[in-house]
XYZ file of C-alpha atoms in Angstrom:
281
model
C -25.849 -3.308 -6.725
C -26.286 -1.259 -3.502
C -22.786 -2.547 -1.931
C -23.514 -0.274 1.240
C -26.968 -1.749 2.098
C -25.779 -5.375 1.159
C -23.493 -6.420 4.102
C -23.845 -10.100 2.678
C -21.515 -9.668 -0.367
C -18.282 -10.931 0.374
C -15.148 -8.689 -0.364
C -11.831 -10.632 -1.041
C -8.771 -8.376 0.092
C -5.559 -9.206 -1.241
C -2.718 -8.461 1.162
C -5.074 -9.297 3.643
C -2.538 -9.661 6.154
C -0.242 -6.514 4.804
C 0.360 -3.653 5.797
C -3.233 -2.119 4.109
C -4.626 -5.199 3.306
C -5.467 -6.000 7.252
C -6.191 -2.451 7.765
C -8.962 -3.179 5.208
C -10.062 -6.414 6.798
C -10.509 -4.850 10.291
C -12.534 -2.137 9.230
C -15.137 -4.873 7.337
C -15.153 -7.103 10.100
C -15.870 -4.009 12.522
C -18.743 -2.809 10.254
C -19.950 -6.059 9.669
C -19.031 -6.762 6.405
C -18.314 -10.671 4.813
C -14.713 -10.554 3.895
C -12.386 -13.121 2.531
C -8.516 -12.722 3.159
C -6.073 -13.162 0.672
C -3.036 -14.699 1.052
C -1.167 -17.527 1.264
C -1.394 -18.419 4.575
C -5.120 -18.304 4.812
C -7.711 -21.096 3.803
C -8.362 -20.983 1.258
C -4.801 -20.183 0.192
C -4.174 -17.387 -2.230
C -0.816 -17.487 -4.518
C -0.485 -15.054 -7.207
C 2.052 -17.868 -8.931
C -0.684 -20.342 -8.728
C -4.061 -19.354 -10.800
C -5.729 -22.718 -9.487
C -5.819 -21.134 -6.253
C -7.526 -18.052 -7.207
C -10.949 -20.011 -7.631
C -12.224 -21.351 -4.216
C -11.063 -17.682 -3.262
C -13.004 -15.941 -5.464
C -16.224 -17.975 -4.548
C -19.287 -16.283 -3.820
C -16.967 -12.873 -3.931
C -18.169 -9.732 -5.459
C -15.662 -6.666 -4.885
C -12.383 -7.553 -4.353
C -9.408 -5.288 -2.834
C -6.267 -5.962 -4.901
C -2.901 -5.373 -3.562
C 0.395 -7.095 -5.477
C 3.134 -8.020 -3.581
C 5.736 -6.586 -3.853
C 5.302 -4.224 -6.609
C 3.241 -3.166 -9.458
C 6.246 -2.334 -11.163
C 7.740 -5.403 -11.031
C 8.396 -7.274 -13.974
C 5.306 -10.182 -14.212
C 2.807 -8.226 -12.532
C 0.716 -6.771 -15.258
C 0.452 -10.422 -17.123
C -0.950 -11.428 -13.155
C -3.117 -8.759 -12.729
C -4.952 -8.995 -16.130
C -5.561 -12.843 -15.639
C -7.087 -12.419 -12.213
C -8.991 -9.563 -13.253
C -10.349 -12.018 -16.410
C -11.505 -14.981 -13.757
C -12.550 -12.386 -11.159
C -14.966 -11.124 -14.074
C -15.940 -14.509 -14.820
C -16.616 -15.648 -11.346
C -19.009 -12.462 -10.957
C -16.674 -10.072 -9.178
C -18.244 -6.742 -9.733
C -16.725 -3.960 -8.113
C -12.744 -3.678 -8.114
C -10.582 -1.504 -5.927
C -6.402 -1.448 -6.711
C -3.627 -0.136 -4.531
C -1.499 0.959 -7.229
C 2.294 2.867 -6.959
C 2.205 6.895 -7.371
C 4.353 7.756 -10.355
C 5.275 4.145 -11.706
C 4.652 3.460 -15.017
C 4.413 -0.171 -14.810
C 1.787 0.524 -11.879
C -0.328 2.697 -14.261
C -0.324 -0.106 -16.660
C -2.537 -2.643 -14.080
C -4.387 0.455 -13.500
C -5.162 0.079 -17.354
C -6.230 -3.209 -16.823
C -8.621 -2.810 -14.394
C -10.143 0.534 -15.712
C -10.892 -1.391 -18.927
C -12.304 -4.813 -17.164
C -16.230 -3.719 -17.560
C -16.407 -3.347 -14.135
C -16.972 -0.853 -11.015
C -13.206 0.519 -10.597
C -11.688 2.702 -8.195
C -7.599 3.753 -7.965
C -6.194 4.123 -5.128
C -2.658 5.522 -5.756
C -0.101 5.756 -3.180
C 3.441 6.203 -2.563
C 5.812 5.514 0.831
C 4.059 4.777 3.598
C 4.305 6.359 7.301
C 4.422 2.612 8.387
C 7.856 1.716 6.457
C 9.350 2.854 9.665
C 7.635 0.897 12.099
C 6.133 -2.123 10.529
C 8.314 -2.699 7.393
C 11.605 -2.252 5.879
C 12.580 0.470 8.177
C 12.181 -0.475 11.761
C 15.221 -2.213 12.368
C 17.355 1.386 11.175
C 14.742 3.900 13.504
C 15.557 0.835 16.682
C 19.440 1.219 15.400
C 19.358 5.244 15.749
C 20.580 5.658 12.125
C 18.112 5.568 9.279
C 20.797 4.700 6.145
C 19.123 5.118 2.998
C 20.103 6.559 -0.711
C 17.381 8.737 -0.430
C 18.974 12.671 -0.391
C 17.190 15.465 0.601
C 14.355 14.379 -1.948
C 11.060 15.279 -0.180
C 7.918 12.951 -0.147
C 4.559 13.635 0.723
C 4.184 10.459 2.927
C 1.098 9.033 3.333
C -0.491 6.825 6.488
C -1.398 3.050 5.628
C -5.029 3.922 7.893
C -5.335 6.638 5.461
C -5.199 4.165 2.420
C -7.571 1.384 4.180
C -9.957 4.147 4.707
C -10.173 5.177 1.496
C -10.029 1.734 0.288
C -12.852 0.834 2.371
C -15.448 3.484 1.473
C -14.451 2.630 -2.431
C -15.267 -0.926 -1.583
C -18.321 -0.248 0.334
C -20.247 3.070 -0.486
C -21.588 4.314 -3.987
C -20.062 7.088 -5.609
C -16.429 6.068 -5.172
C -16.763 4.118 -9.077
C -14.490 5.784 -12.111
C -12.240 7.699 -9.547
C -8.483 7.595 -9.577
C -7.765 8.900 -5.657
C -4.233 10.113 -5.677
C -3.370 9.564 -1.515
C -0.309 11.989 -0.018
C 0.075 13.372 3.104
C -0.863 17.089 3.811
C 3.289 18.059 2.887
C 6.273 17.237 1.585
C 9.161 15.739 4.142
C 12.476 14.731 3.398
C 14.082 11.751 5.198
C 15.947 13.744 7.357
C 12.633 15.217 8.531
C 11.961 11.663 9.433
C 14.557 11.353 11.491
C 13.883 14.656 13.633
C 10.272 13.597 14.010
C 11.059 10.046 14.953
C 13.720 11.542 17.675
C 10.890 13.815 19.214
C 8.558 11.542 18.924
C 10.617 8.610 20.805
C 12.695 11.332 23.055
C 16.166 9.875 21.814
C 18.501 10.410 18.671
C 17.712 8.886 15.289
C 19.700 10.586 12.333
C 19.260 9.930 8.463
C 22.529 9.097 7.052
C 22.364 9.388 3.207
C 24.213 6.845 1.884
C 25.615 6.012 -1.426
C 22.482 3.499 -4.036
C 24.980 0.760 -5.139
C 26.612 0.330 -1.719
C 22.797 0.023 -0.227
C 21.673 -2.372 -2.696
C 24.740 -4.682 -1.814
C 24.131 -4.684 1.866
C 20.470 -5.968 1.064
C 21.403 -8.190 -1.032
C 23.852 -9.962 1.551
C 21.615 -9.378 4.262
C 19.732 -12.323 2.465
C 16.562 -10.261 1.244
C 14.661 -12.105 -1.491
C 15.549 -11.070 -5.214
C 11.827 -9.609 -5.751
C 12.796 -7.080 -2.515
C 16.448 -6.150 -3.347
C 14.680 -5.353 -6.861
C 11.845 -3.287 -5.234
C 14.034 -0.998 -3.107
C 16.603 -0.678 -5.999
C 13.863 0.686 -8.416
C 12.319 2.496 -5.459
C 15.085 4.797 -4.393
C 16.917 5.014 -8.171
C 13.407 5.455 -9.842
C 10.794 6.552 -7.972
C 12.487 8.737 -5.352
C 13.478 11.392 -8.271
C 11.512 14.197 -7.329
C 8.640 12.876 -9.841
C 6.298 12.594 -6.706
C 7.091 15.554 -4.874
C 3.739 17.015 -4.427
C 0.679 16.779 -2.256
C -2.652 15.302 -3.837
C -6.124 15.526 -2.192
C -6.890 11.882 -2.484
C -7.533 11.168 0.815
C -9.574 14.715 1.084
C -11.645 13.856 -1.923
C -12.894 10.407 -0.860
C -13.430 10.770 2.754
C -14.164 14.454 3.810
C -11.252 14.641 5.866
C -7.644 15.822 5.877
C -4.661 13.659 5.608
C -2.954 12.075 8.530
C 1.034 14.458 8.919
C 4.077 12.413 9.718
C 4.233 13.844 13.192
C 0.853 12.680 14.612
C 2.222 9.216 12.865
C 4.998 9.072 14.751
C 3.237 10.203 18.040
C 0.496 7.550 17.789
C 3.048 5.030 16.552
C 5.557 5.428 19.646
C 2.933 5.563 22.690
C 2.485 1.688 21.140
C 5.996 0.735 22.498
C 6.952 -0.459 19.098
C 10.051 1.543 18.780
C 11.055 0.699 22.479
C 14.410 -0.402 22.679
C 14.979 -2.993 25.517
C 18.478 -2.476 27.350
């Protein structure tokens, strides 16, 4: 099937209204694509705890962009992906494109399960996002001044959500992208603390990284009234996943698209002159 050629097929993206997930969307809709979003809040409704509503999504649908919120690696998530991988099959999906989690286990395990679905695969493998700190978890600590995580001088290689959706989007709608497992980093390795000194440049006034102790972080989120699935998440993220395991830069984002990474700094230079970090007196 000559997916590039065929703007008619309609891609259903998962997440649609995340953080990649509407990256993805825009850039179909810009290029012309059909597109479905997948979510709850969109019609049809999609809810991974509800396999009735995976049909009228997958209607007509033949590559799908699958993002699983929150985690991969959270417990559940393999038995979900491998039954909407079986009824995407059987519905006449035919190309398949995964965000999965750099250096989880569990994660590599619904990579499994797609790799061995019969169809057109591609990984795209990813770790902490430049976006944490101004669309997710993070905001509220970079507007505070103090980013307080449990995260030590561990460096990351972080990589930018647009980064991900463009990769994501060429897998979903070029030839050639099929069989690979693209392994998406920024262009070097940054510790939290470098955060913090590029998000003070970048928004001309002091934000420090305070390291602060796991337990005593995963109690404040708790009583800050995050759901259970997102205290788990950022517990197994920081005690797990932020070991060192991932500290090194892959050319995922090189390989696929021709192109260097995006670095933290130009991030947090594009993401300020939004106003998004603006703190009104």
């Amino acid at each position: 099937m000559d997916f590039q050629n065929d703007k008619k097929n309609i891609t259903l993206v998962l997440g649609g209204t995340g953080k990649t997930g509407r990256r993805v969307a825009e850039r179909l809709r810009r290029s012309g694509y059909d597109f479905r979003i997948g979510s709850r809040s969109a019609v049809p409704s999609f809810d991974w705890d509800n396999d009735a509503s995976w049909d009228p999504c997958l209607k007509g649908v033949t590559s799908v962009y699958i993002t699983y919120t929150p985690d991969l690696a959270i417990p559940g998530a393999s038995d979900a992906i491998q039954a909407f991988v079986n009824k995407a099959k059987r519905k006449g999906v035919k190309r398949l494109v995964l965000l999965s989690g750099r250096g989880e286990t569990e994660a590599q395990a619904c990579e499994r399960i797609v790799q061995r679905a019969g169809l057109d695969w591609t990984i795209v493998r990813a770790s902490w996002f430049h976006q944490n700190f101004s669309e997710g978890a993070f905001i509220d600590m970079v507007m505070g001044g103090a980013i307080t995580l449990p995260a030590g001088d561990t460096p990351e290689p972080f990589v930018d959500a647009d980064d991900i959706a463009d990769v994501a989007f060429a897998a979903l709608t070029e030839d050639g992208h099929a069989g690979k497992i693209y392994e998406v980093t920024g262009p070097r390795l940054i510790t939290f603390n470098d955060v913090a000194k590029a998000l003070s440049k970048a928004t001309g006034r002091e934000i420090s990284y305070v390291d602060v102790p796991h337990e005593a972080f995963v109690e404040n989120i708790r009583q800050s009234g995050a759901p259970g699935e997102v205290v788990w998440m950022l517990d197994y993220l920081f005690a797990t996943v932020l070991d060192g395991r991932n500290a090194h830069i892959a050319d995922g984002v090189e390989r696929a698209l021709g192109r260097p990474a995006k670095d933290f700094v130009d991030y947090a230079n594009d993401a300020a002159a939004t106003g998004c970090w603006e703190v009104v007196a």
